[in-house]
PQR file with spaces between the fields and no chain letter, atoms N, CA, C, O and H, PARSE charges and radii, in Angstrom:
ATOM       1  N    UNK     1      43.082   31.628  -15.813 -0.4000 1.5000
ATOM       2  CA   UNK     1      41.785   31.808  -15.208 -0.0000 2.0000
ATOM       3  C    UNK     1      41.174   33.107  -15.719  0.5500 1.7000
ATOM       4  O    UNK     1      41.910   34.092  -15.782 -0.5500 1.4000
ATOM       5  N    UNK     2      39.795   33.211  -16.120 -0.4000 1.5000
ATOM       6  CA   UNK     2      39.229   34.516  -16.004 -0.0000 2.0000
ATOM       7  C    UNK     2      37.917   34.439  -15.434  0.5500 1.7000
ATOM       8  O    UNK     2      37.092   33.535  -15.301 -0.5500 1.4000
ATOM       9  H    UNK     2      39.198   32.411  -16.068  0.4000 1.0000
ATOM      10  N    UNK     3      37.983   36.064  -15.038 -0.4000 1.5000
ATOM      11  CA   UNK     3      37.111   36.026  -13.721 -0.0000 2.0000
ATOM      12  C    UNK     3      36.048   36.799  -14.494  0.5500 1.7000
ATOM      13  O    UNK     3      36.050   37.249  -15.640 -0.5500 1.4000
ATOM      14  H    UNK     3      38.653   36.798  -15.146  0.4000 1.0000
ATOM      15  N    UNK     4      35.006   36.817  -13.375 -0.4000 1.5000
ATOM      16  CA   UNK     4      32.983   37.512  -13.847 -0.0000 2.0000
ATOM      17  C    UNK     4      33.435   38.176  -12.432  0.5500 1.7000
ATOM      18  O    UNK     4      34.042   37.643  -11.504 -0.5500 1.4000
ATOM      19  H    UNK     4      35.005   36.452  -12.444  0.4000 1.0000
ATOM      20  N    UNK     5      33.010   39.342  -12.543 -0.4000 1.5000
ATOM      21  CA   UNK     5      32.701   39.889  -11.358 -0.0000 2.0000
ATOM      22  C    UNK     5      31.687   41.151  -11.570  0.5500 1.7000
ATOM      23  O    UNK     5      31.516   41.693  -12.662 -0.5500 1.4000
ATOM      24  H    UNK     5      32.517   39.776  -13.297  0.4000 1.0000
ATOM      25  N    UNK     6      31.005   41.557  -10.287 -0.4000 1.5000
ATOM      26  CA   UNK     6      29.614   42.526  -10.444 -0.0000 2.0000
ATOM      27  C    UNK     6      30.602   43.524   -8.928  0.5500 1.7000
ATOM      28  O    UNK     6      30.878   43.334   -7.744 -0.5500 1.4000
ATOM      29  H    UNK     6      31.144   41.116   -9.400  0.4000 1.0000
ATOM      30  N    UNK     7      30.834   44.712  -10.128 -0.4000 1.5000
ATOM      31  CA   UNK     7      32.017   45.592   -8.867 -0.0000 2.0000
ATOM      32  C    UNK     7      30.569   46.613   -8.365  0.5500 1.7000
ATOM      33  O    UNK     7      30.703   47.704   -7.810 -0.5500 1.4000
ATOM      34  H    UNK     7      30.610   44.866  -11.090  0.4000 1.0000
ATOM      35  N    UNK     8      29.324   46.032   -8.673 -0.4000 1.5000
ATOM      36  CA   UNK     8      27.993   46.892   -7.461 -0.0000 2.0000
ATOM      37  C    UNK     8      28.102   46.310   -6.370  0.5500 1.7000
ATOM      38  O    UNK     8      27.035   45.926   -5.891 -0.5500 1.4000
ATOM      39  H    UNK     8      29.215   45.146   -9.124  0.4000 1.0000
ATOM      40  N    UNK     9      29.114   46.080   -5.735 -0.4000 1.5000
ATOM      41  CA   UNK     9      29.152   45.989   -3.724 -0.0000 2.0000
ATOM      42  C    UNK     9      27.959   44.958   -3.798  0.5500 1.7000
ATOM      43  O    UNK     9      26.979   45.311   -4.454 -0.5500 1.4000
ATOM      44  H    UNK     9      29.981   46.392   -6.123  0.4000 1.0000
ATOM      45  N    UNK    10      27.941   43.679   -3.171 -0.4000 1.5000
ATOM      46  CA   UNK    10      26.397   43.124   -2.626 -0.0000 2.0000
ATOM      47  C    UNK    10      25.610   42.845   -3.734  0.5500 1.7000
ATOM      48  O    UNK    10      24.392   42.874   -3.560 -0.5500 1.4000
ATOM      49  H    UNK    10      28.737   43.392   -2.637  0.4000 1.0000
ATOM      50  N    UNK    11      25.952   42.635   -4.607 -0.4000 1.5000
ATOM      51  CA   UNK    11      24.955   42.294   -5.703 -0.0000 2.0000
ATOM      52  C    UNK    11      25.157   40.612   -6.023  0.5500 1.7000
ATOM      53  O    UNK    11      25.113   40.199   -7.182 -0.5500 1.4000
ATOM      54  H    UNK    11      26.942   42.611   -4.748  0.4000 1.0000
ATOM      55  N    UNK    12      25.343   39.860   -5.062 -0.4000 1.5000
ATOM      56  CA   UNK    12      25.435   38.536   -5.588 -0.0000 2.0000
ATOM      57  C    UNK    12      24.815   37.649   -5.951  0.5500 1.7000
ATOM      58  O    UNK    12      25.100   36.459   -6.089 -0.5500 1.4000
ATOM      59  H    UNK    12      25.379   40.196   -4.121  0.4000 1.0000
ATOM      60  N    UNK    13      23.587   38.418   -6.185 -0.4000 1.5000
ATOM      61  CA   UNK    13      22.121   37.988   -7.171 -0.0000 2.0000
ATOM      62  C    UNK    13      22.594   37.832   -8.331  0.5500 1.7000
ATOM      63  O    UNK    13      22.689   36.749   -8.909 -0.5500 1.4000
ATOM      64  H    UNK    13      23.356   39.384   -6.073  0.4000 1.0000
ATOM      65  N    UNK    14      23.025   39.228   -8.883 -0.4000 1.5000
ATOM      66  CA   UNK    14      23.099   38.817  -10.270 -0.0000 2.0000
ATOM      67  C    UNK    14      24.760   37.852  -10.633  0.5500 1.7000
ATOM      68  O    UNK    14      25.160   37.583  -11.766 -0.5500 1.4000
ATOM      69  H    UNK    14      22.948   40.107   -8.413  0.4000 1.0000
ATOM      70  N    UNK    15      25.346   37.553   -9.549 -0.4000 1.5000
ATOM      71  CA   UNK    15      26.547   36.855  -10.186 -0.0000 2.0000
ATOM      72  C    UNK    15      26.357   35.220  -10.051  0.5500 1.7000
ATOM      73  O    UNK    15      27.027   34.311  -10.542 -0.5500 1.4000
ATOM      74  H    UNK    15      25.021   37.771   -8.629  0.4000 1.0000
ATOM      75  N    UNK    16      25.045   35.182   -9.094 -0.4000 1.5000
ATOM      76  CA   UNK    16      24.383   33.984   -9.111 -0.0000 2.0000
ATOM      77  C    UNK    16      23.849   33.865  -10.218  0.5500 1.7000
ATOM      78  O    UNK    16      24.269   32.824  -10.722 -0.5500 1.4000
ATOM      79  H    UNK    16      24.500   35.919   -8.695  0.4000 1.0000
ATOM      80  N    UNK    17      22.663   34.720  -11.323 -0.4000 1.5000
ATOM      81  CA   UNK    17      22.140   34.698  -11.470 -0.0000 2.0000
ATOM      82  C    UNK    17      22.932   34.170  -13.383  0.5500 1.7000
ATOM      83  O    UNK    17      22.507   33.426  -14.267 -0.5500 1.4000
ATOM      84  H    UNK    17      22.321   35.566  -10.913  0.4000 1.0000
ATOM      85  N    UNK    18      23.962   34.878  -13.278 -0.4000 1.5000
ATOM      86  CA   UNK    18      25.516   34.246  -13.943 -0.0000 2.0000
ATOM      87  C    UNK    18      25.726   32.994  -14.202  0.5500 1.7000
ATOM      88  O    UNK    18      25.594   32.310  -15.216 -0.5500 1.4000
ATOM      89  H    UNK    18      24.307   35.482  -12.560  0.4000 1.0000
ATOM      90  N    UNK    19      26.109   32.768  -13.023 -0.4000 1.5000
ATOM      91  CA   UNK    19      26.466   31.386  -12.677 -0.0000 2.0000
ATOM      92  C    UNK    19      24.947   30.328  -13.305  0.5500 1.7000
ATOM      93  O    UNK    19      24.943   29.457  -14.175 -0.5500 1.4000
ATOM      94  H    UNK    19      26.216   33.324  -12.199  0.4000 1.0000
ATOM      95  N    UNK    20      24.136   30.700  -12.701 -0.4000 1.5000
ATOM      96  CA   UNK    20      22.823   29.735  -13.416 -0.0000 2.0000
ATOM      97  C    UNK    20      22.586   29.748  -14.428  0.5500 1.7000
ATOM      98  O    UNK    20      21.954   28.782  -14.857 -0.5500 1.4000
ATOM      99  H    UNK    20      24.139   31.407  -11.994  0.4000 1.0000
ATOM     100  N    UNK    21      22.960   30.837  -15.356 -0.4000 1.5000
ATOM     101  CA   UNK    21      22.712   30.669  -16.717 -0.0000 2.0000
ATOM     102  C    UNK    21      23.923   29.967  -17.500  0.5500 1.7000
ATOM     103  O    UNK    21      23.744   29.367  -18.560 -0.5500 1.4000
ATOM     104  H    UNK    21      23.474   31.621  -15.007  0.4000 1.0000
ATOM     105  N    UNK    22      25.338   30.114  -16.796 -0.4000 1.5000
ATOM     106  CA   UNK    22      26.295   29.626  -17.432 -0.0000 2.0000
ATOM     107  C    UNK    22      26.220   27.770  -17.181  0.5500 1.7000
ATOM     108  O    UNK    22      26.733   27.117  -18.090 -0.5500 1.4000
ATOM     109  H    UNK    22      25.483   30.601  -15.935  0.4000 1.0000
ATOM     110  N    UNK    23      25.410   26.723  -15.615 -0.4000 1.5000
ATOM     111  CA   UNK    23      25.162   25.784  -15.773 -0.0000 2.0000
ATOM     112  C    UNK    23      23.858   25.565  -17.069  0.5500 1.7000
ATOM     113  O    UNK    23      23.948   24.682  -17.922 -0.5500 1.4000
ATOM     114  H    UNK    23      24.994   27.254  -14.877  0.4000 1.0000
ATOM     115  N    UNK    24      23.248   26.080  -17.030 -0.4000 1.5000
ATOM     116  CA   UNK    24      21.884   25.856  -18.166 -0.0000 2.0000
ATOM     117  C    UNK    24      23.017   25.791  -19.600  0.5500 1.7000
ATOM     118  O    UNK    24      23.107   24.742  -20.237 -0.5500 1.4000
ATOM     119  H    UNK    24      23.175   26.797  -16.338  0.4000 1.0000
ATOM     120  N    UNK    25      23.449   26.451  -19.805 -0.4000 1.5000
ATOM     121  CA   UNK    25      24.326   26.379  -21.338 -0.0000 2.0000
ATOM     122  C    UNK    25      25.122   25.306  -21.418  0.5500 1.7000
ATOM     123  O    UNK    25      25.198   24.571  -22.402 -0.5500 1.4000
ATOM     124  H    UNK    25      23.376   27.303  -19.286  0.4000 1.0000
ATOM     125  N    UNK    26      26.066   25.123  -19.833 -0.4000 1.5000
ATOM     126  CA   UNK    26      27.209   24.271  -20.356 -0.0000 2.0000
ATOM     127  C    UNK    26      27.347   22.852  -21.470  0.5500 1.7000
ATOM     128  O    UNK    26      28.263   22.451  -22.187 -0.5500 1.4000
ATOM     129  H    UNK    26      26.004   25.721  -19.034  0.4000 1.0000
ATOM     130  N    UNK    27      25.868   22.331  -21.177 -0.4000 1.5000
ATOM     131  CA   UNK    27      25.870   21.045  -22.051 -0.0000 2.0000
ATOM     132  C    UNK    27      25.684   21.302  -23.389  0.5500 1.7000
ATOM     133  O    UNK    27      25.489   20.405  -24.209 -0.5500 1.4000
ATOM     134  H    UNK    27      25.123   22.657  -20.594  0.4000 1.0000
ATOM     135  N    UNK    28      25.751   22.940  -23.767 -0.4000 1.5000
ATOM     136  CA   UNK    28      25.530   23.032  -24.886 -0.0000 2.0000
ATOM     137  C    UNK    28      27.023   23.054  -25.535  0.5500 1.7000
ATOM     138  O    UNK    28      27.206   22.971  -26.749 -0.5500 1.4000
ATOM     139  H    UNK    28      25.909   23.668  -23.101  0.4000 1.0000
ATOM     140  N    UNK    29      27.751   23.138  -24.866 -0.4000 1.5000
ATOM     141  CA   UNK    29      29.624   23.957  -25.357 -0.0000 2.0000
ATOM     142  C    UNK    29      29.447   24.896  -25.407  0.5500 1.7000
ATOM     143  O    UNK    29      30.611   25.246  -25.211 -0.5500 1.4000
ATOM     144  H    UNK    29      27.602   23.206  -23.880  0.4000 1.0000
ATOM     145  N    UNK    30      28.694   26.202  -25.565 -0.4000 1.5000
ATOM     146  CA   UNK    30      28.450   27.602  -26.167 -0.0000 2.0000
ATOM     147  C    UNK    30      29.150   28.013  -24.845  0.5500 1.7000
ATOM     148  O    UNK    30      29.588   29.146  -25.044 -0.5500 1.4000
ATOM     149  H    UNK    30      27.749   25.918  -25.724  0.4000 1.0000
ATOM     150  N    UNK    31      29.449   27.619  -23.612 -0.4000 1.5000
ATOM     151  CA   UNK    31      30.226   28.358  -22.458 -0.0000 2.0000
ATOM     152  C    UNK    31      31.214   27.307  -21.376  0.5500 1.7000
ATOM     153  O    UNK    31      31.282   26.109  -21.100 -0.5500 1.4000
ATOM     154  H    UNK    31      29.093   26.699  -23.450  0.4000 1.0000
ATOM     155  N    UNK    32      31.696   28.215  -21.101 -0.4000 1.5000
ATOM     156  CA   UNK    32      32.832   27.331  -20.198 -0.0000 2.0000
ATOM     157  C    UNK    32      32.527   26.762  -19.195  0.5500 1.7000
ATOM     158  O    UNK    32      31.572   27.397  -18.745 -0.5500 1.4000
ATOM     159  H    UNK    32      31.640   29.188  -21.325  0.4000 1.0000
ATOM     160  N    UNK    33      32.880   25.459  -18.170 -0.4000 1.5000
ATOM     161  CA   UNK    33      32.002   25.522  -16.833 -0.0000 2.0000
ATOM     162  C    UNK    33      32.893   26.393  -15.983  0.5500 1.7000
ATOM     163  O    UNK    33      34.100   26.503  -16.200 -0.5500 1.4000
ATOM     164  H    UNK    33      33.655   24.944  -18.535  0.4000 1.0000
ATOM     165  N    UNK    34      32.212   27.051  -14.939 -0.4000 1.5000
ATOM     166  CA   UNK    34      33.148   27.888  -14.105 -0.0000 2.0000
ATOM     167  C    UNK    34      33.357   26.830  -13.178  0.5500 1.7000
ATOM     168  O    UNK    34      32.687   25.827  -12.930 -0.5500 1.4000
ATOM     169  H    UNK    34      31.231   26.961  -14.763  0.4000 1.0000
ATOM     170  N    UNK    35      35.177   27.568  -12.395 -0.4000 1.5000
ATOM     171  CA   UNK    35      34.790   26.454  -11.221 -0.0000 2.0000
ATOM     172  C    UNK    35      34.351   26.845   -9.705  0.5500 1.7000
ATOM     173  O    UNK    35      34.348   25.867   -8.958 -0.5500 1.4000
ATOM     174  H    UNK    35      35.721   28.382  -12.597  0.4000 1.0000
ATOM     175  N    UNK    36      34.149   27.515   -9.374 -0.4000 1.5000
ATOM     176  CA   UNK    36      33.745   28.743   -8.347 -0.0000 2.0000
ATOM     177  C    UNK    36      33.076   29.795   -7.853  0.5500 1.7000
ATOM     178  O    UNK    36      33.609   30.885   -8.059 -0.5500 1.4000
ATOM     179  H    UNK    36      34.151   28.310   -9.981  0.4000 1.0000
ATOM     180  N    UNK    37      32.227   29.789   -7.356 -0.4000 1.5000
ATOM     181  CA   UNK    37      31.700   31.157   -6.978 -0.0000 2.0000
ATOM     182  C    UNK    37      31.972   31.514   -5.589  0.5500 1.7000
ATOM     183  O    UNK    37      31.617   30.810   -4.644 -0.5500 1.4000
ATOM     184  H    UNK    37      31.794   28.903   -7.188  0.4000 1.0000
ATOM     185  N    UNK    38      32.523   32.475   -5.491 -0.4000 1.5000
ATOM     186  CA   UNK    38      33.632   32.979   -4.312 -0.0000 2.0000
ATOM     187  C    UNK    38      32.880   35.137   -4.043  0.5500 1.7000
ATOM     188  O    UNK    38      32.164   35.752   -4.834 -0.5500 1.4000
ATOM     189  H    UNK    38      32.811   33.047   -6.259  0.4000 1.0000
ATOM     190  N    UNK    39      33.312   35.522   -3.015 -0.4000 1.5000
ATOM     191  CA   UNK    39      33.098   36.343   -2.445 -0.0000 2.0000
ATOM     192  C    UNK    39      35.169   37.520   -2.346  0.5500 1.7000
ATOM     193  O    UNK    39      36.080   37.084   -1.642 -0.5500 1.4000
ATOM     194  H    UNK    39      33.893   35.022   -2.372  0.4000 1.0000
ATOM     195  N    UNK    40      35.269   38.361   -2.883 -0.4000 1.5000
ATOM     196  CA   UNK    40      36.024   39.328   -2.680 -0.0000 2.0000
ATOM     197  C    UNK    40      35.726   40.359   -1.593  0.5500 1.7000
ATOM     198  O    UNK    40      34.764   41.123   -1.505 -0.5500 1.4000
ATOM     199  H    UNK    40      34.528   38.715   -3.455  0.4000 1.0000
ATOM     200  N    UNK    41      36.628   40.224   -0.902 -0.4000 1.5000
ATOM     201  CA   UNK    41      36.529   41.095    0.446 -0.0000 2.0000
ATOM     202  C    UNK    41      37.401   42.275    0.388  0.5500 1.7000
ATOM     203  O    UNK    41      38.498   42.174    0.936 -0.5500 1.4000
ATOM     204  H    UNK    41      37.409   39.604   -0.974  0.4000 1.0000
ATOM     205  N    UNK    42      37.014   43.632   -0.321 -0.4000 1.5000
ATOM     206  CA   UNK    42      37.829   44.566   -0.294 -0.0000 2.0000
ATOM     207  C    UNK    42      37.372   45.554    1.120  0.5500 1.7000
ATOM     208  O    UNK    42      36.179   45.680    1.394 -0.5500 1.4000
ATOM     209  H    UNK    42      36.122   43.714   -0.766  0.4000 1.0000
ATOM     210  N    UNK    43      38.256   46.100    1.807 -0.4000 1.5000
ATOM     211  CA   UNK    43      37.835   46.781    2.556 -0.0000 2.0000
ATOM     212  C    UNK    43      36.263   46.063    3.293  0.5500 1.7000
ATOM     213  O    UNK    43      35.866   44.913    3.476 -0.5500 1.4000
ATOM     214  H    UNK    43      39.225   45.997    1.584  0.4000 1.0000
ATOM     215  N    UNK    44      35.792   47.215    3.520 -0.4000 1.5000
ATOM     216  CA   UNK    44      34.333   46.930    3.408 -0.0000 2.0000
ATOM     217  C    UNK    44      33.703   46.330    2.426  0.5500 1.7000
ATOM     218  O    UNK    44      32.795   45.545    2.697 -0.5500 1.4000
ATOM     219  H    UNK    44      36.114   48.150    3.372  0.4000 1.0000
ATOM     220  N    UNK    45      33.983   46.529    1.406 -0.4000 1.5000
ATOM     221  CA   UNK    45      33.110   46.150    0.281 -0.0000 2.0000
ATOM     222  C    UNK    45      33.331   44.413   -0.076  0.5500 1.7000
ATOM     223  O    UNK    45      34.340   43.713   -0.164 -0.5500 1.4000
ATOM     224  H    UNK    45      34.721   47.167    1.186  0.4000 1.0000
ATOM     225  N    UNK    46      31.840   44.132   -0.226 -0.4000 1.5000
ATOM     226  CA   UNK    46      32.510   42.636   -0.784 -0.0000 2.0000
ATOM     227  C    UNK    46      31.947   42.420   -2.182  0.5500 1.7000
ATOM     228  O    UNK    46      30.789   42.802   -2.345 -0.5500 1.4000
ATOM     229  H    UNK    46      31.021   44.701   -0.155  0.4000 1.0000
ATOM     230  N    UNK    47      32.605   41.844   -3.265 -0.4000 1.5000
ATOM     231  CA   UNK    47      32.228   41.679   -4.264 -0.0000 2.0000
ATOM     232  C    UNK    47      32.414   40.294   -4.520  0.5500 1.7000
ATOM     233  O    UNK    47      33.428   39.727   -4.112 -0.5500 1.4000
ATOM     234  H    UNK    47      33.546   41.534   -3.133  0.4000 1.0000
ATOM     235  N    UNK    48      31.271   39.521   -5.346 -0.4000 1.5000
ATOM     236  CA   UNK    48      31.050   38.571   -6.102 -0.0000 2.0000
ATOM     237  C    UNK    48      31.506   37.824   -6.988  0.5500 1.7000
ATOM     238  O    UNK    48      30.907   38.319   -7.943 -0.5500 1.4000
ATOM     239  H    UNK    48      30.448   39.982   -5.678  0.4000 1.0000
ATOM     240  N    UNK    49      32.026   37.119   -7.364 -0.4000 1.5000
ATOM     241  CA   UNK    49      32.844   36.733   -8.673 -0.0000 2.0000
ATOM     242  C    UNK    49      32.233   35.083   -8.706  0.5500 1.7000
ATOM     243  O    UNK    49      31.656   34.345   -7.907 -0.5500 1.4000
ATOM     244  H    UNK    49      32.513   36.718   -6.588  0.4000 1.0000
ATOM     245  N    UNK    50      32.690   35.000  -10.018 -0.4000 1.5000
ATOM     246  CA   UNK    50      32.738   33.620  -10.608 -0.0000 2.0000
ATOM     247  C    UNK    50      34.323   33.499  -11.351  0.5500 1.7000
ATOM     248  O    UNK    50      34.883   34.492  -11.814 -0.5500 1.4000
ATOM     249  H    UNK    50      33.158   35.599  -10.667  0.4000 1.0000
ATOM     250  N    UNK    51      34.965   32.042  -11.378 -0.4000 1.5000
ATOM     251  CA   UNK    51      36.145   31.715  -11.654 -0.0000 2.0000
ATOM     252  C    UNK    51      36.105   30.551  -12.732  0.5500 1.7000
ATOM     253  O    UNK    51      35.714   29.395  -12.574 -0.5500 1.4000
ATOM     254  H    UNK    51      34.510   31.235  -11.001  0.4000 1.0000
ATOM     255  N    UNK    52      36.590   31.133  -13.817 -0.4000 1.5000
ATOM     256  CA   UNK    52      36.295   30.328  -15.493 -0.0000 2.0000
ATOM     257  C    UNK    52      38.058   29.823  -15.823  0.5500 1.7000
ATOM     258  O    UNK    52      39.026   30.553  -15.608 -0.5500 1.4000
ATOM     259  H    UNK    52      36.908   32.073  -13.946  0.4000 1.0000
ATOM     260  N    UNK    53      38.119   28.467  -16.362 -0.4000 1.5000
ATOM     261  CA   UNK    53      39.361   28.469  -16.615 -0.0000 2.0000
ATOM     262  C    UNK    53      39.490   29.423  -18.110  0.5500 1.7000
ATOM     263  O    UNK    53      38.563   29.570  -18.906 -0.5500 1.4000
ATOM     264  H    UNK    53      37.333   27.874  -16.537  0.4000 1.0000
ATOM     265  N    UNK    54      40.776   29.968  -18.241 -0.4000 1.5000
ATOM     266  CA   UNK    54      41.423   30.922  -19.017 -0.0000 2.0000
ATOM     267  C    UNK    54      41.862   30.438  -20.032  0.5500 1.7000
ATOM     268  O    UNK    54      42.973   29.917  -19.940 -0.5500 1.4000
ATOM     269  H    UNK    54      41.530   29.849  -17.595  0.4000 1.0000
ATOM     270  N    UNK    55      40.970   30.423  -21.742 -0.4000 1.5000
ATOM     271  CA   UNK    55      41.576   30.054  -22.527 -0.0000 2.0000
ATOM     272  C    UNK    55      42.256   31.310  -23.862  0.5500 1.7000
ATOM     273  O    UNK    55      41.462   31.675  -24.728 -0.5500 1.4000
ATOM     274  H    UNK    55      40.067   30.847  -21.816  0.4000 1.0000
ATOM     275  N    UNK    56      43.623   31.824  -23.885 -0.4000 1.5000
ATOM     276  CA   UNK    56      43.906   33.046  -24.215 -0.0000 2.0000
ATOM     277  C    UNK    56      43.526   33.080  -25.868  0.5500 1.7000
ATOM     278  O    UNK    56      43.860   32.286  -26.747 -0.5500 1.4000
ATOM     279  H    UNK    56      44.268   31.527  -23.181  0.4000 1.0000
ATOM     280  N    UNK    57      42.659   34.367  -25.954 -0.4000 1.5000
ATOM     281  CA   UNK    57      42.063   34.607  -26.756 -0.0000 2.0000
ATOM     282  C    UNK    57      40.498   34.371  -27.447  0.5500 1.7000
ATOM     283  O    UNK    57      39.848   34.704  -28.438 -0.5500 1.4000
ATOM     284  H    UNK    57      42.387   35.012  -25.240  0.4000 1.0000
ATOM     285  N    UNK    58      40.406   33.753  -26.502 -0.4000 1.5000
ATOM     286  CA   UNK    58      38.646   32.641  -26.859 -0.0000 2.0000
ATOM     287  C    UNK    58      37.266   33.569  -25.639  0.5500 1.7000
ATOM     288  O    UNK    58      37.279   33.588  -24.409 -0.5500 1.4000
ATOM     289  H    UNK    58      40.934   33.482  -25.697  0.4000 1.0000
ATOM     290  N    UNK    59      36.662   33.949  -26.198 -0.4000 1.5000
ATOM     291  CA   UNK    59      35.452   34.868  -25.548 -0.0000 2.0000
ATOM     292  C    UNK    59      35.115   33.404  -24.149  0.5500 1.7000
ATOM     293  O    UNK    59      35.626   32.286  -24.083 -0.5500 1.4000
ATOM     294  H    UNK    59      36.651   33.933  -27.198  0.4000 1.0000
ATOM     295  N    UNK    60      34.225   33.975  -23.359 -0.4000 1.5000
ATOM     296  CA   UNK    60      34.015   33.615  -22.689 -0.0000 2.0000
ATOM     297  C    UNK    60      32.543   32.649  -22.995  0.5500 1.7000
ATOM     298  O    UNK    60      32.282   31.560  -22.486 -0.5500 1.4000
ATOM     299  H    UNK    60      33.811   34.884  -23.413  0.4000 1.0000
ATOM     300  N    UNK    61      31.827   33.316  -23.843 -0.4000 1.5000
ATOM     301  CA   UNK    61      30.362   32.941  -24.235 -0.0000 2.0000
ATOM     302  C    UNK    61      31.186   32.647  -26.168  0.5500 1.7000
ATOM     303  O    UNK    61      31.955   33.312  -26.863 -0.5500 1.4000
ATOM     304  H    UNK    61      32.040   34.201  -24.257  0.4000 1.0000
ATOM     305  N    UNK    62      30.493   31.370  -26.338 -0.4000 1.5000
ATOM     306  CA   UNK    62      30.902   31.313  -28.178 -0.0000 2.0000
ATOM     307  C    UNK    62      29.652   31.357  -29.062  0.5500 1.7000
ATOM     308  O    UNK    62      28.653   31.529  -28.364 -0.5500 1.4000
ATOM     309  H    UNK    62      29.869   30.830  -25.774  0.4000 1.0000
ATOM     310  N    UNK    63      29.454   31.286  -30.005 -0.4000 1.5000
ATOM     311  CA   UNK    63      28.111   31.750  -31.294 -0.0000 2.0000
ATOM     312  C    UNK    63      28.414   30.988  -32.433  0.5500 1.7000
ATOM     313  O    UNK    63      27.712   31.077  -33.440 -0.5500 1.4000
ATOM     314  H    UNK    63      30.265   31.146  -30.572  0.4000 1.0000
């Protein structure tokens, strides 16, 4: 698995904003589909993530 995450506390605009650009691409192959968008609860802080399956060595975005 590899993860997207936005460690600005509360910013789950832009990990949405992630996530929407990574559905707009997927039919292209140029990106992976994620399978998740989930919330990290540290302490107080909560952070944002998206969850991509993990292929070792292969970028996340391709060209």
């Amino acid at each position: 698995m590899k993860f997207y995450r936005s460690m600005d506390g509360g910013h789950a605009d832009q990990v949405g904003h992630v996530a929407a650009t990574f559905d707009r691409l997927a039919p292209t192959g140029a990106v992976p589909v994620y399978h998740h968008m989930g919330v990290w609860q540290r302490g107080r802080r909560s952070i944002p993530f998206l969850v991509f399956d993990f292929v070792e060595g292969r970028p996340l975005v391709r060209t």
